[in-house]
Each structure stands twice: as C-alpha cells, then as structure tokens.
C-alpha positions as a printed NumPy array, in Angstrom:
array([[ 127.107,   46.516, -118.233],
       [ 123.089,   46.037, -117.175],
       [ 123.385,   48.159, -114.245],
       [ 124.891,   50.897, -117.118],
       [ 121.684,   49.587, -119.424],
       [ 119.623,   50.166, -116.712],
       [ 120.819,   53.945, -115.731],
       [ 120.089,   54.739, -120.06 ],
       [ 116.742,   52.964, -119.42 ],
       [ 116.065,   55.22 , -116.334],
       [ 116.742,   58.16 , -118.367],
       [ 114.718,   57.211, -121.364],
       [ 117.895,   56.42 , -123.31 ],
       [ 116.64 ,   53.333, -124.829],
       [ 118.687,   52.711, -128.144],
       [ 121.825,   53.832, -125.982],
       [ 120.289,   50.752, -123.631],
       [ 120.243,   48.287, -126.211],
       [ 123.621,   48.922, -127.322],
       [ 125.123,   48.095, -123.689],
       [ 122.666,   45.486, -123.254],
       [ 123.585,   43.54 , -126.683],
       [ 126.913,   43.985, -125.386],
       [ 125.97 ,   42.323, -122.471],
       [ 124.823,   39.687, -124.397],
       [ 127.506,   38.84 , -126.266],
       [ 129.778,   39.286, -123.641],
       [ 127.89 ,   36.769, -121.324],
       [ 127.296,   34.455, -124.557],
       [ 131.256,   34.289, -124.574],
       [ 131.263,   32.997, -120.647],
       [ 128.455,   30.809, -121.441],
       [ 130.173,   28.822, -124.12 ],
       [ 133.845,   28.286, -121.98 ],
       [ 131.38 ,   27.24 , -118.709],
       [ 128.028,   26.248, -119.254],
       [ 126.053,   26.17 , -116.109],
       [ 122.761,   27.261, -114.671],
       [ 124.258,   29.808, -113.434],
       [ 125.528,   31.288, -116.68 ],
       [ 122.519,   30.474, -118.034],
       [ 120.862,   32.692, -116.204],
       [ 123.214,   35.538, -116.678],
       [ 122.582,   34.9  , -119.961],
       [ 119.555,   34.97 , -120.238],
       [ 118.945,   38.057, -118.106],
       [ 120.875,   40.099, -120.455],
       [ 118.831,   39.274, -123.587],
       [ 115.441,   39.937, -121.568],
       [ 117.284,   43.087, -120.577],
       [ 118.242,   43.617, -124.014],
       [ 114.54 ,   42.476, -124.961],
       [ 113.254,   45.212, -122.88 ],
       [ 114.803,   48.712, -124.203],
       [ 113.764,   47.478, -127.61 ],
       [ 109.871,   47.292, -126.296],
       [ 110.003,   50.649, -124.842],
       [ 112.003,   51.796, -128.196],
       [ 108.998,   50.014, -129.897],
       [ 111.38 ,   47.778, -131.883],
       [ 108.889,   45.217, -131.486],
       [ 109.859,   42.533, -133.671],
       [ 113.709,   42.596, -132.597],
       [ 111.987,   42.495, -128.996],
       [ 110.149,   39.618, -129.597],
       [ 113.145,   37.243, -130.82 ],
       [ 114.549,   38.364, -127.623],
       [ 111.951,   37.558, -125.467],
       [ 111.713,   34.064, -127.438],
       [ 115.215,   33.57 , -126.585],
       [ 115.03 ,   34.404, -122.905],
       [ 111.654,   32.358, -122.636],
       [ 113.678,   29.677, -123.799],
       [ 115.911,   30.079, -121.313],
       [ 114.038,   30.678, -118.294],
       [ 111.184,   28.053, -118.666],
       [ 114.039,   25.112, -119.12 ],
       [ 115.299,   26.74 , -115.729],
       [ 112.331,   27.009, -114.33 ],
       [ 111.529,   23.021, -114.7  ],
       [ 115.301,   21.679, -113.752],
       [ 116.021,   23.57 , -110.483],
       [ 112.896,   25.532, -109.727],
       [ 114.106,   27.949, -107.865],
       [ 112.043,   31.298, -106.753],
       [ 114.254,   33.12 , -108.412],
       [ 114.249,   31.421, -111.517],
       [ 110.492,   31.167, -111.3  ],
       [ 110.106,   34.777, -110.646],
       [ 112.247,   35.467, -113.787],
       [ 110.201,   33.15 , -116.161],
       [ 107.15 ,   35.194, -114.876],
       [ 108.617,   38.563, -116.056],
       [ 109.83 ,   36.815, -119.815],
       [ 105.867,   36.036, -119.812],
       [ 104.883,   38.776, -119.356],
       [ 107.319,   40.859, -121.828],
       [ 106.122,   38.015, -124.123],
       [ 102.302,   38.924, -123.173],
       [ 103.249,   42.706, -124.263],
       [ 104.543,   41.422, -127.897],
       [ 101.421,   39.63 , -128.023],
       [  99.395,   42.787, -127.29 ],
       [ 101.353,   44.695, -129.698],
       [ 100.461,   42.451, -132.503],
       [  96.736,   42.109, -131.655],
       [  96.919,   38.241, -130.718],
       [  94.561,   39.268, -127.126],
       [  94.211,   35.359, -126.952],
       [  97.408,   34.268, -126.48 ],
       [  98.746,   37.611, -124.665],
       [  95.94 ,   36.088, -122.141],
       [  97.876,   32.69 , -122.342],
       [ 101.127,   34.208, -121.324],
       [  99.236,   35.816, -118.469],
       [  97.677,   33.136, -116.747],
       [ 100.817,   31.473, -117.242],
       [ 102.77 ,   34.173, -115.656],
       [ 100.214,   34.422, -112.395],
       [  99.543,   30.798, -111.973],
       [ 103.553,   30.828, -111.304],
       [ 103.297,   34.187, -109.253],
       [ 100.067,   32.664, -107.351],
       [ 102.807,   29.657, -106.43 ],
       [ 105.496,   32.409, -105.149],
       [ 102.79 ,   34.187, -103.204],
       [ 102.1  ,   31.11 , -100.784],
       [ 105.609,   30.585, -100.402],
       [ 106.47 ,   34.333,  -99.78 ],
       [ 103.43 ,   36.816,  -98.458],
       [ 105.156,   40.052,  -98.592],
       [ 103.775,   43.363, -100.113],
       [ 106.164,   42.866, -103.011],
       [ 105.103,   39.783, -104.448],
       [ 101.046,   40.724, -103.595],
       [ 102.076,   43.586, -106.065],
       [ 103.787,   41.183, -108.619],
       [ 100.714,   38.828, -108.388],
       [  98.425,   41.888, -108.45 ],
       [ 100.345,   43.126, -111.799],
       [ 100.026,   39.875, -113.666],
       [  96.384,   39.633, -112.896],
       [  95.795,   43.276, -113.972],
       [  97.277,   42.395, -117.179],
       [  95.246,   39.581, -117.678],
       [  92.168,   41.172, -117.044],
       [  93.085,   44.163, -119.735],
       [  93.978,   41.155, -122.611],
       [  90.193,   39.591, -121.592],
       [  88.654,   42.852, -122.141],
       [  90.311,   43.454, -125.41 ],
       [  88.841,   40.027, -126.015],
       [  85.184,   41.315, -124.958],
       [  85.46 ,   38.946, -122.049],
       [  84.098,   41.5  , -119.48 ],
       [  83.021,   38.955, -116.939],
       [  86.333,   37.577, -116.608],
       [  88.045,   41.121, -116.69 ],
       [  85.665,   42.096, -114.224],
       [  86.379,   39.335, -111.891],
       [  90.445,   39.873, -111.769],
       [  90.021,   43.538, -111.447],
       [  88.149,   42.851, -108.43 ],
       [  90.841,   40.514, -106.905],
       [  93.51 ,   43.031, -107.731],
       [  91.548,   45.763, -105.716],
       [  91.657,   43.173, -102.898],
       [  94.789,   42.156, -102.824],
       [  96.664,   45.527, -102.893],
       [  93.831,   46.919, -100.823],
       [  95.958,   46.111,  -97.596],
       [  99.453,   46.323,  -98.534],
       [  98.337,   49.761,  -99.788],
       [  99.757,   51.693,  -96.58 ],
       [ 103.21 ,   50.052,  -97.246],
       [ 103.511,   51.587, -100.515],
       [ 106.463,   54.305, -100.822],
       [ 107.197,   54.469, -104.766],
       [ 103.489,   54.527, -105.665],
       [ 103.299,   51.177, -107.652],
       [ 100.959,   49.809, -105.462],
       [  98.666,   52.769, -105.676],
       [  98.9  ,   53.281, -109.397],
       [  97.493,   49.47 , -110.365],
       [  94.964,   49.518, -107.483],
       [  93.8  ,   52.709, -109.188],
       [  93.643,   51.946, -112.495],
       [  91.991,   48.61 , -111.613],
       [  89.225,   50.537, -109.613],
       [  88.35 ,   52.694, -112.427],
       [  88.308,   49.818, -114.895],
       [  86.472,   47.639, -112.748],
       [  84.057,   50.693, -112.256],
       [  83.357,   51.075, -116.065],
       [  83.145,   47.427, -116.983],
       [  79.651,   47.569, -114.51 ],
       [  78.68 ,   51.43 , -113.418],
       [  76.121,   49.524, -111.227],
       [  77.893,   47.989, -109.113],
       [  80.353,   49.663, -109.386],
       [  79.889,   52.91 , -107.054],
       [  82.823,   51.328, -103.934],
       [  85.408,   51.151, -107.082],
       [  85.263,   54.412, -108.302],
       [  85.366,   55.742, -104.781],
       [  88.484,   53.567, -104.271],
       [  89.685,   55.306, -107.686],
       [  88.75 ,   58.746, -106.419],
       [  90.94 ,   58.314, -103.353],
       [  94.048,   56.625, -105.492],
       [  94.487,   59.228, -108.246],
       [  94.219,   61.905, -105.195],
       [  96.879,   60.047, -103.35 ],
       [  99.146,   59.624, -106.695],
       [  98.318,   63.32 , -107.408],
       [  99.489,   64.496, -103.839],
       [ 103.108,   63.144, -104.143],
       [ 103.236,   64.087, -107.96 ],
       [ 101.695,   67.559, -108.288],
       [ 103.001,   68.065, -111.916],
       [ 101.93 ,   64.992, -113.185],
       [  99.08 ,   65.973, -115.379],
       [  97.836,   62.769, -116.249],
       [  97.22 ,   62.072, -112.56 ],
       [  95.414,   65.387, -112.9  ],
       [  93.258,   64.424, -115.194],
       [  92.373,   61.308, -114.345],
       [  91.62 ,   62.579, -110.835],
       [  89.205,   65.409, -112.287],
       [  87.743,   62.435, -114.631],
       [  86.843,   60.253, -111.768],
       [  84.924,   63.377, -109.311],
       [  83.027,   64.454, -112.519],
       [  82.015,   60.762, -113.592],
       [  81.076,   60.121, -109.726],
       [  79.16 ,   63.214, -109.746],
       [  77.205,   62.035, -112.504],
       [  76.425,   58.873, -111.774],
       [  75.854,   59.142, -108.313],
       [  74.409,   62.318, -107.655],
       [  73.217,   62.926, -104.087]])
C-alpha cells in the first residue's frame, strides 16, 4: 500500500495518497496489536509519517501535524532503545516534517528546535557514513535551519549554515544525477548572497553557475528560468566591471 501512496504522491494525487496511506495505517495498526515489536513499530510508524506527508503537501496541516506527533512518538522511543541508523535516519525526517508544521504555524523558534535536533542526529550519521547521500541529508537539515533563523531575524546564524551547506555539497556536486544536490547548493548560494551582498560576490557566482546547470537539464522549467535571469542581472548590478 505505501509504494501505491507513493506512485499518487509522485503524480500529485495527494488526497488519493492519504486514503491508501490511512489504509496503511490501519492495516499495520492491526499487525501491531497481534505482534508488537520494533519491527512493527516501525512499520507502523512509517505509514502514519507517510500518511503525515500527503496531508502537508494537501496543506491539511492540522491533520498532518497529529500525524507527525504520532510518528515522532514513535521514532524518538526507537531511536533511544536500539539506535539504529536506520531508525535514527527516520526520526530525522519526523523532525523535520514536524519543523514544516512549525513553519506553517509561524512558531520560527521551535521549527529551529526541530532542526538542530534533526542535524545534530544527521551530523552523527555523517561520521559514521561519508557518502554523497547523507552530505545531502545533512546539507538539507542545515538549509532548513538556516531559513527558520532568518525568519527569526537571526541573519548571523543563517548566514553561517548557508555557508556550510555551500561547502559541504560543494564536492559531492559532480555526483549529482537527479539535481537535489544542485538545487539546495543553489538556493543556499543566493540566500547566503543576499543575507551580506558584500561578501557575498563567490556565492552568487556559485548561484549563477547552479541555476544554469538546473536550467540545462530542465529547459521548461521556468522558475529555473527566472531565477537564472535574476541572479546575471543582480550580479551585473552589483558587481559591475
């Protein structure tokens, strides 16, 4: 049933999601209650953060959030009994969903809570496993961390994590296939480059060359476009030659 979810989810279908996913959930709530283990815990509990997750893109938000509460549940008493990556890695994501509620209902200071929370955990992973995946998982938390300090006016802080996220993607960039990589290295260049215009002259460049990249392999996209066209005319201006 979540691989069906995640084919509506794919497609945009998100209230056909959530009706396979709370399926899911009931279904794996049965299994849970005849053999409660870890295991089924975690099946479990992947379903409702599943479930959790086509309601946030269907911007159910407050049938979201009791999802995410659940699954947080969940996940964090995992997370202490066995700590497994896995498990870890899991908790990390439920923060992060959790940090997107928080967002959506204005509370910046605990969206940053959820956060930290979720990178500390992903900073853990990262010494344990240094591939270009989890740099990119890291790099994500930290990104959204840095966006809930600036909504928070915390511009030093937001500039310093935008910084780190430019460095650590910086070299797994050439890996990159799907464009993930390239479209948070981006975006963190160009917010990096706004928070201090300054200083700021190797980030925009670094933006510059992202958006063209992104562009490249998604000619239609015309927010690439833009953003591309944004970035020349802003460099242009502030650095004229």
């Amino acid at each position: 049933l979540l691989v069906l979810g995640d084919v509506q989810v794919r497609h945009s279908n998100y209230k056909k999601a959530d009706q396979i996913y709370a399926e899911a959930v009931q279904l794996r709530k049965r299994i849970l209650a005849a053999e409660d283990t870890d295991e089924r815990q975690k099946q479990y509990g992947e379903s409702i953060l599943s479930r959790g997750t086509a309601l946030l893109l269907n911007e159910d938000i407050d049938e979201a959030d009791k999802c995410f509460s659940k699954a947080r549940n969940i996940f964090e008493t995992l997370a202490e009994k066995n700590g497994t990556i896995e498990t870890q890695h899991i908790y990390s994501v439920v923060l992060n969903r959790c940090g997107k509620i928080c967002e959506e209902n204005s509370d910046f200071v605990q969206a940053r809570k959820c956060y930290t929370e979720s990178l500390e955990i992903r900073r853990r992973i990262l010494t344990k496993i240094s591939s270009a995946e989890k740099f990119y998982e890291y790099a994500v938390a930290l990104f959204f961390k840095a966006g809930a300090s600036q909504r928070l006016f915390d511009n030093s802080s937001a500039k310093t994590d935008y910084e780190e996220v430019v460095e650590k993607l910086l070299p797994v960039l050439e890996k990159d296939r799907k464009g993930e990589c390239h479209r948070i290295f981006t975006e963190a260049a160009f917010e990096r480059f706004k928070i201090d215009t300054y200083s700021g002259k190797r980030y925009l460049q670094y933006a510059i060359v992202g958006w063209k990249w992104l562009l490249d392999r998604s000619p239609s996209n015309h927010g690439y476009q833009k953003q591309y066209e944004l970035c020349r005319k802003m460099y242009q201006r502030c650095y004229p030659d």
